[in-house]
Amino acid sequence: MPVAPVPMLVDCDPGLDDAIALLTAAHFADLVGITTVDGNVGIDHTTRNALAVAQIAGLDVAVHRGASRPLTDQSRGARHVHGATGLGSVELPAITRSVESEDAVGFILESSHRVNGLHLVAVGPLTNVAEALQQDASLPERLSGLTIMGGAANGGNVTAAAEFNIWADPEAADIVFRLGGDITMVGLDVTQQVLLGPAQVDQMRTARKPAADLAAELLDYAIDRSSELRGWTGAPIHDACAVLAVTHPQLFHGKRQPVSIELTGTHTRGMTVVDDRGSYADSDANVRVLRTADADALIELIVEAATAVQ
């Protein structure tokens, strides 16, 4: 008997990889909503980008605008990676869609009551999720899980210690990691194993579909930036990995461990401090930390999703 797709709400800050993650969620999950947050670029751009992806891909899903800045700090941004608008050099069509609301937090909470088995996937800074938990601490009881693209057990990408999504709003991450319930962390340890290259760009372009063309252009830009910044020949599509960790969990491996967020360190603010000592109590292991993945299988799934939608 076929298994029903996982009901999924994606909280995101599109973003090159966020856009491809939305296509992945639309193909493999039951995408019930999109919420946006300040992150890779400002909230105006992330919201417009989410609307654009939904429009180009023909997705029948509402977009709800969320937090315009971190809880206690100023907006940071990652334009040097994602481009000035967040979607690289893509020229978007006129946007004919509009947001359903400007209350992402309210939508997250309402959806948790309305949708049975809802899985929340957060692939940007955790501001919206933290605010939802502050408003209603019982939220985790109504979710089937919370999967986060963020953090790392070993080193960061925006500093030596911190990954961007956590570093961009560490106070929010601290709230979520302490109160978020059944959390899975899909960090750089996993996502940097899954590199898409020119061959995948060609596969996407061969599909000759609007969503696939968009994904190809975004991936091409990401590959160029990855080469310039890291010297890599491919690009990690971090956020799609978080989606696939929910829909295809058998392709990932990890274990529950204690994870804390560093808030005050001069050189380590935003670090996900993962306890690798092995001497902790089971009750202290608050996060399932993914460490390895079947990269080849995940690459195939991302390409499948990008070329299947519309």
Coordinates of C-alpha atoms in Angstrom, one line a residue:
M1 CA 0.0 0.0 0.0
P2 CA 1.5 3.4 -1.0
V3 CA 2.7 5.6 1.9
A4 CA 1.0 9.0 2.0
P5 CA 3.4 12.0 1.5
V6 CA 4.6 13.7 4.7
P7 CA 2.6 16.9 5.4
M8 CA 5.4 19.5 5.4
L9 CA 5.6 23.2 6.2
V10 CA 8.9 24.8 5.0
D11 CA 10.2 27.9 6.8
C12 CA 12.8 29.4 4.5
D13 CA 14.9 32.4 3.3
P14 CA 15.2 31.9 -0.4
G15 CA 18.2 31.7 -1.3
L16 CA 19.5 29.6 -4.1
D17 CA 19.3 26.3 -2.2
D18 CA 16.0 27.2 -0.5
A19 CA 14.4 27.6 -4.0
I20 CA 15.5 24.1 -5.0
A21 CA 14.4 22.8 -1.6
L22 CA 10.9 24.1 -2.2
L23 CA 10.8 22.2 -5.5
T24 CA 12.0 19.1 -3.7
A25 CA 9.3 19.5 -1.0
A26 CA 6.6 20.0 -3.6
H27 CA 7.6 16.8 -5.4
F28 CA 8.2 14.4 -2.4
A29 CA 6.1 15.8 0.4
D30 CA 2.6 17.2 0.8
L31 CA 3.7 20.9 1.0
V32 CA 1.0 22.6 3.0
G33 CA 2.6 26.1 3.3
I34 CA 5.7 28.3 3.0
T35 CA 6.8 30.8 5.6
T36 CA 9.6 33.3 5.0
V37 CA 12.2 34.8 7.2
D38 CA 15.0 37.3 7.0
G39 CA 18.3 35.5 6.2
N40 CA 20.2 35.1 3.0
V41 CA 18.7 38.4 2.0
G42 CA 16.1 40.7 3.5
I43 CA 12.5 39.7 4.1
D44 CA 11.2 41.6 1.0
H45 CA 13.5 39.6 -1.2
T46 CA 13.0 36.2 0.5
T47 CA 9.2 36.6 0.4
R48 CA 9.3 37.7 -3.3
N49 CA 11.6 34.8 -4.1
A50 CA 9.3 32.3 -2.4
L51 CA 6.3 33.7 -4.4
A52 CA 8.3 33.5 -7.6
V53 CA 9.3 29.9 -7.1
A54 CA 5.7 28.9 -6.3
Q55 CA 4.5 30.8 -9.4
I56 CA 7.1 29.5 -11.8
A57 CA 6.5 25.9 -10.6
G58 CA 2.7 26.2 -10.5
L59 CA 2.5 25.3 -6.8
D60 CA -0.9 25.6 -5.2
V61 CA 0.6 26.7 -1.8
A62 CA 0.3 29.8 0.2
V63 CA 3.2 32.0 1.3
H64 CA 3.3 33.7 4.6
R65 CA 5.7 36.5 5.4
G66 CA 7.7 36.3 8.6
A67 CA 10.3 38.0 10.7
S68 CA 12.2 40.9 9.2
R69 CA 15.2 40.7 11.5
P70 CA 16.7 38.4 14.1
L71 CA 15.4 38.4 17.7
T72 CA 18.1 40.7 19.2
D73 CA 20.5 41.6 16.4
Q74 CA 20.7 43.3 13.1
S75 CA 20.1 41.5 9.8
R76 CA 23.3 40.0 8.3
G77 CA 22.6 38.6 4.9
A78 CA 24.7 36.4 2.5
R79 CA 24.5 38.3 -0.7
H80 CA 28.1 37.4 -1.5
V81 CA 26.8 33.8 -1.9
H82 CA 23.3 34.2 -3.1
G83 CA 23.4 37.5 -5.1
A84 CA 21.8 40.8 -4.4
T85 CA 18.3 39.5 -4.6
G86 CA 18.9 36.0 -3.3
L87 CA 18.4 34.2 -6.5
G88 CA 21.7 34.8 -8.2
S89 CA 21.4 36.4 -11.6
V90 CA 17.9 35.0 -12.4
E91 CA 15.6 37.6 -14.0
L92 CA 12.2 36.8 -12.4
P93 CA 8.9 37.3 -14.3
A94 CA 6.3 39.8 -13.0
I95 CA 5.0 38.3 -9.8
T96 CA 1.3 37.9 -10.0
R97 CA 0.9 36.1 -6.6
S98 CA 0.7 37.8 -3.2
V99 CA 1.3 36.7 0.3
E100 CA -1.5 35.0 2.2
S101 CA -0.6 36.8 5.3
E102 CA 2.2 38.7 7.1
D103 CA 1.9 36.4 10.1
A104 CA 4.2 33.4 9.5
V105 CA 4.2 32.6 13.2
G106 CA 0.4 32.5 13.4
F107 CA 0.3 30.2 10.3
I108 CA 2.9 27.8 11.8
L109 CA 0.8 27.6 15.0
E110 CA -2.5 27.3 13.2
S111 CA -1.2 24.6 10.8
S112 CA 0.1 22.6 13.8
H113 CA -3.5 22.4 15.1
R114 CA -5.1 21.8 11.7
V115 CA -2.7 19.4 9.9
N116 CA -2.2 15.9 11.5
G117 CA 1.4 14.7 11.4
L118 CA 2.8 18.0 10.3
H119 CA 6.6 18.1 9.9
L120 CA 8.2 21.5 10.2
V121 CA 11.3 22.0 8.1
A122 CA 13.3 25.1 8.9
V123 CA 16.0 25.9 6.4
G124 CA 16.8 29.5 7.3
P125 CA 17.5 31.4 10.5
L126 CA 15.2 30.1 13.3
T127 CA 13.5 33.4 14.2
N128 CA 10.0 32.4 13.2
V129 CA 10.2 29.0 14.9
A130 CA 11.6 30.6 18.1
E131 CA 8.8 33.2 18.1
A132 CA 6.2 30.4 17.6
L133 CA 7.7 28.5 20.6
Q134 CA 7.6 31.7 22.7
Q135 CA 3.9 32.1 21.9
D136 CA 3.0 28.4 22.4
A137 CA 5.4 26.1 24.1
S138 CA 3.2 23.1 23.3
L139 CA 3.9 23.4 19.6
P140 CA 6.3 20.5 19.5
E141 CA 3.6 18.2 20.9
R142 CA 1.6 18.7 17.7
L143 CA 4.4 18.2 15.2
S144 CA 5.7 14.9 13.9
G145 CA 9.1 16.5 14.0
L146 CA 11.3 19.5 13.4
T147 CA 14.1 19.2 10.9
I148 CA 16.6 22.0 10.7
M149 CA 19.2 22.8 8.0
G150 CA 21.8 24.5 10.2
G151 CA 24.8 24.0 12.4
A152 CA 27.6 21.6 12.2
A153 CA 29.4 19.2 14.5
N154 CA 32.8 20.1 13.0
G155 CA 33.4 23.7 11.8
G156 CA 31.3 26.4 10.2
N157 CA 31.0 28.2 6.9
V158 CA 30.5 31.8 7.9
T159 CA 33.1 31.6 10.7
A160 CA 35.5 28.9 11.7
A161 CA 32.9 27.7 14.3
A162 CA 29.5 28.7 13.0
E163 CA 27.1 27.8 10.2
F164 CA 25.2 30.7 8.7
N165 CA 21.6 29.9 9.7
I166 CA 22.5 29.5 13.3
W167 CA 25.0 32.4 13.3
A168 CA 22.4 34.7 11.8
D169 CA 20.1 34.4 14.8
P170 CA 21.8 32.4 17.6
E171 CA 19.3 33.6 20.2
A172 CA 16.5 32.1 18.2
A173 CA 18.5 28.9 17.7
D174 CA 19.1 28.6 21.4
I175 CA 15.3 28.8 22.1
V176 CA 14.6 26.2 19.4
F177 CA 17.3 23.7 20.4
R178 CA 16.2 23.9 24.1
L179 CA 12.4 23.8 23.5
G180 CA 11.8 22.4 20.0
G181 CA 11.0 18.8 20.8
D182 CA 11.9 16.1 18.3
I183 CA 14.7 17.9 16.4
T184 CA 16.9 16.6 13.6
M185 CA 19.9 18.7 12.7
V186 CA 21.0 18.5 9.0
G187 CA 24.2 20.4 9.3
L188 CA 27.3 21.0 7.1
D189 CA 28.7 17.6 8.1
V190 CA 26.0 16.1 5.8
T191 CA 25.2 18.8 3.3
Q192 CA 28.7 19.4 2.1
Q193 CA 28.9 15.7 1.1
V194 CA 26.1 16.3 -1.4
L195 CA 27.7 18.4 -4.3
L196 CA 25.8 18.9 -7.5
G197 CA 27.8 19.9 -10.6
P198 CA 27.6 20.7 -14.3
A199 CA 26.2 17.3 -15.1
Q200 CA 23.1 18.0 -13.0
V201 CA 22.7 21.4 -14.5
D202 CA 22.6 19.7 -17.9
Q203 CA 20.0 17.2 -16.7
M204 CA 17.8 20.0 -15.4
R205 CA 18.0 22.0 -18.7
T206 CA 17.2 18.9 -20.7
A207 CA 13.8 18.7 -19.0
R208 CA 12.8 22.0 -20.7
K209 CA 10.3 23.0 -18.0
P210 CA 10.0 26.3 -16.3
A211 CA 10.9 25.0 -12.8
A212 CA 13.7 22.9 -14.1
D213 CA 15.1 25.9 -16.0
L214 CA 15.0 27.9 -12.8
A215 CA 16.7 25.2 -10.9
A216 CA 19.4 24.9 -13.5
E217 CA 20.1 28.6 -13.5
L218 CA 20.3 28.7 -9.7
L219 CA 22.5 25.7 -9.6
D220 CA 24.8 27.1 -12.2
Y221 CA 25.2 30.3 -10.2
A222 CA 25.8 28.3 -7.0
I223 CA 28.5 26.2 -8.7
D224 CA 30.3 29.4 -9.8
R225 CA 30.1 30.9 -6.3
S226 CA 31.2 27.6 -4.7
S227 CA 34.2 27.5 -7.1
E228 CA 35.2 31.2 -6.3
L229 CA 34.7 30.9 -2.5
R230 CA 35.8 27.4 -1.8
G231 CA 37.6 26.1 -4.9
W232 CA 35.0 23.3 -5.2
T233 CA 33.8 21.9 -8.6
G234 CA 30.2 21.4 -7.3
A235 CA 27.8 23.2 -5.0
P236 CA 26.1 21.9 -1.9
I237 CA 22.3 22.4 -2.1
H238 CA 22.0 22.4 1.7
D239 CA 18.3 23.0 2.2
A240 CA 17.1 20.2 -0.2
C241 CA 19.0 17.8 2.0
A242 CA 16.9 18.8 5.0
V243 CA 13.7 18.1 3.0
L244 CA 15.0 14.7 1.9
A245 CA 16.0 13.8 5.5
V246 CA 12.3 13.8 6.2
T247 CA 11.0 12.1 3.0
H248 CA 13.9 9.7 2.6
P249 CA 15.3 9.2 6.1
Q250 CA 16.9 5.9 5.2
L251 CA 19.6 7.7 3.2
F252 CA 20.9 9.5 6.3
H253 CA 22.8 8.3 9.4
G254 CA 23.3 9.9 12.7
K255 CA 22.4 9.7 16.4
R256 CA 20.9 11.7 19.2
Q257 CA 23.4 13.9 21.1
P258 CA 23.4 16.9 23.3
V259 CA 23.6 20.1 21.3
S260 CA 23.9 23.6 22.7
I261 CA 24.1 27.0 21.0
E262 CA 27.0 29.3 21.9
L263 CA 25.8 32.8 22.4
T264 CA 28.7 34.8 23.9
G265 CA 32.0 33.5 22.6
T266 CA 34.2 36.1 20.9
H267 CA 35.1 33.6 18.2
T268 CA 32.4 31.0 18.5
R269 CA 29.1 32.9 18.6
G270 CA 26.5 30.8 16.7
M271 CA 28.4 27.5 17.1
T272 CA 26.4 24.3 17.6
V273 CA 28.3 22.7 20.4
V274 CA 27.8 18.9 19.8
D275 CA 28.8 16.7 22.7
D276 CA 30.9 13.9 21.2
R277 CA 32.2 12.5 24.5
G278 CA 29.7 9.7 24.7
S279 CA 29.4 10.0 28.4
Y280 CA 26.1 11.9 28.5
A281 CA 22.7 10.8 29.8
D282 CA 20.1 9.8 27.2
S283 CA 17.8 12.5 28.6
D284 CA 20.4 15.1 27.6
A285 CA 20.5 14.1 24.0
N286 CA 18.2 16.7 22.6
V287 CA 19.0 16.5 18.9
R288 CA 19.4 13.8 16.3
V289 CA 22.7 14.9 14.6
L290 CA 23.1 13.6 11.0
R291 CA 26.6 12.8 10.0
T292 CA 26.6 10.9 6.8
A293 CA 24.4 10.4 3.8
D294 CA 24.1 8.5 0.5
A295 CA 25.2 11.5 -1.6
D296 CA 24.6 9.8 -5.0
A297 CA 21.1 8.9 -4.2
L298 CA 20.3 12.4 -2.8
I299 CA 21.7 14.0 -5.9
E300 CA 19.4 11.9 -8.1
L301 CA 16.4 12.8 -6.0
I302 CA 17.1 16.5 -6.2
V303 CA 17.4 16.3 -10.0
E304 CA 14.2 14.2 -10.1
A305 CA 12.3 16.8 -8.1
A306 CA 13.6 19.8 -10.1
T307 CA 12.7 18.2 -13.4
A308 CA 9.3 16.7 -12.3
V309 CA 7.6 19.9 -11.1
Q310 CA 5.5 21.4 -13.9

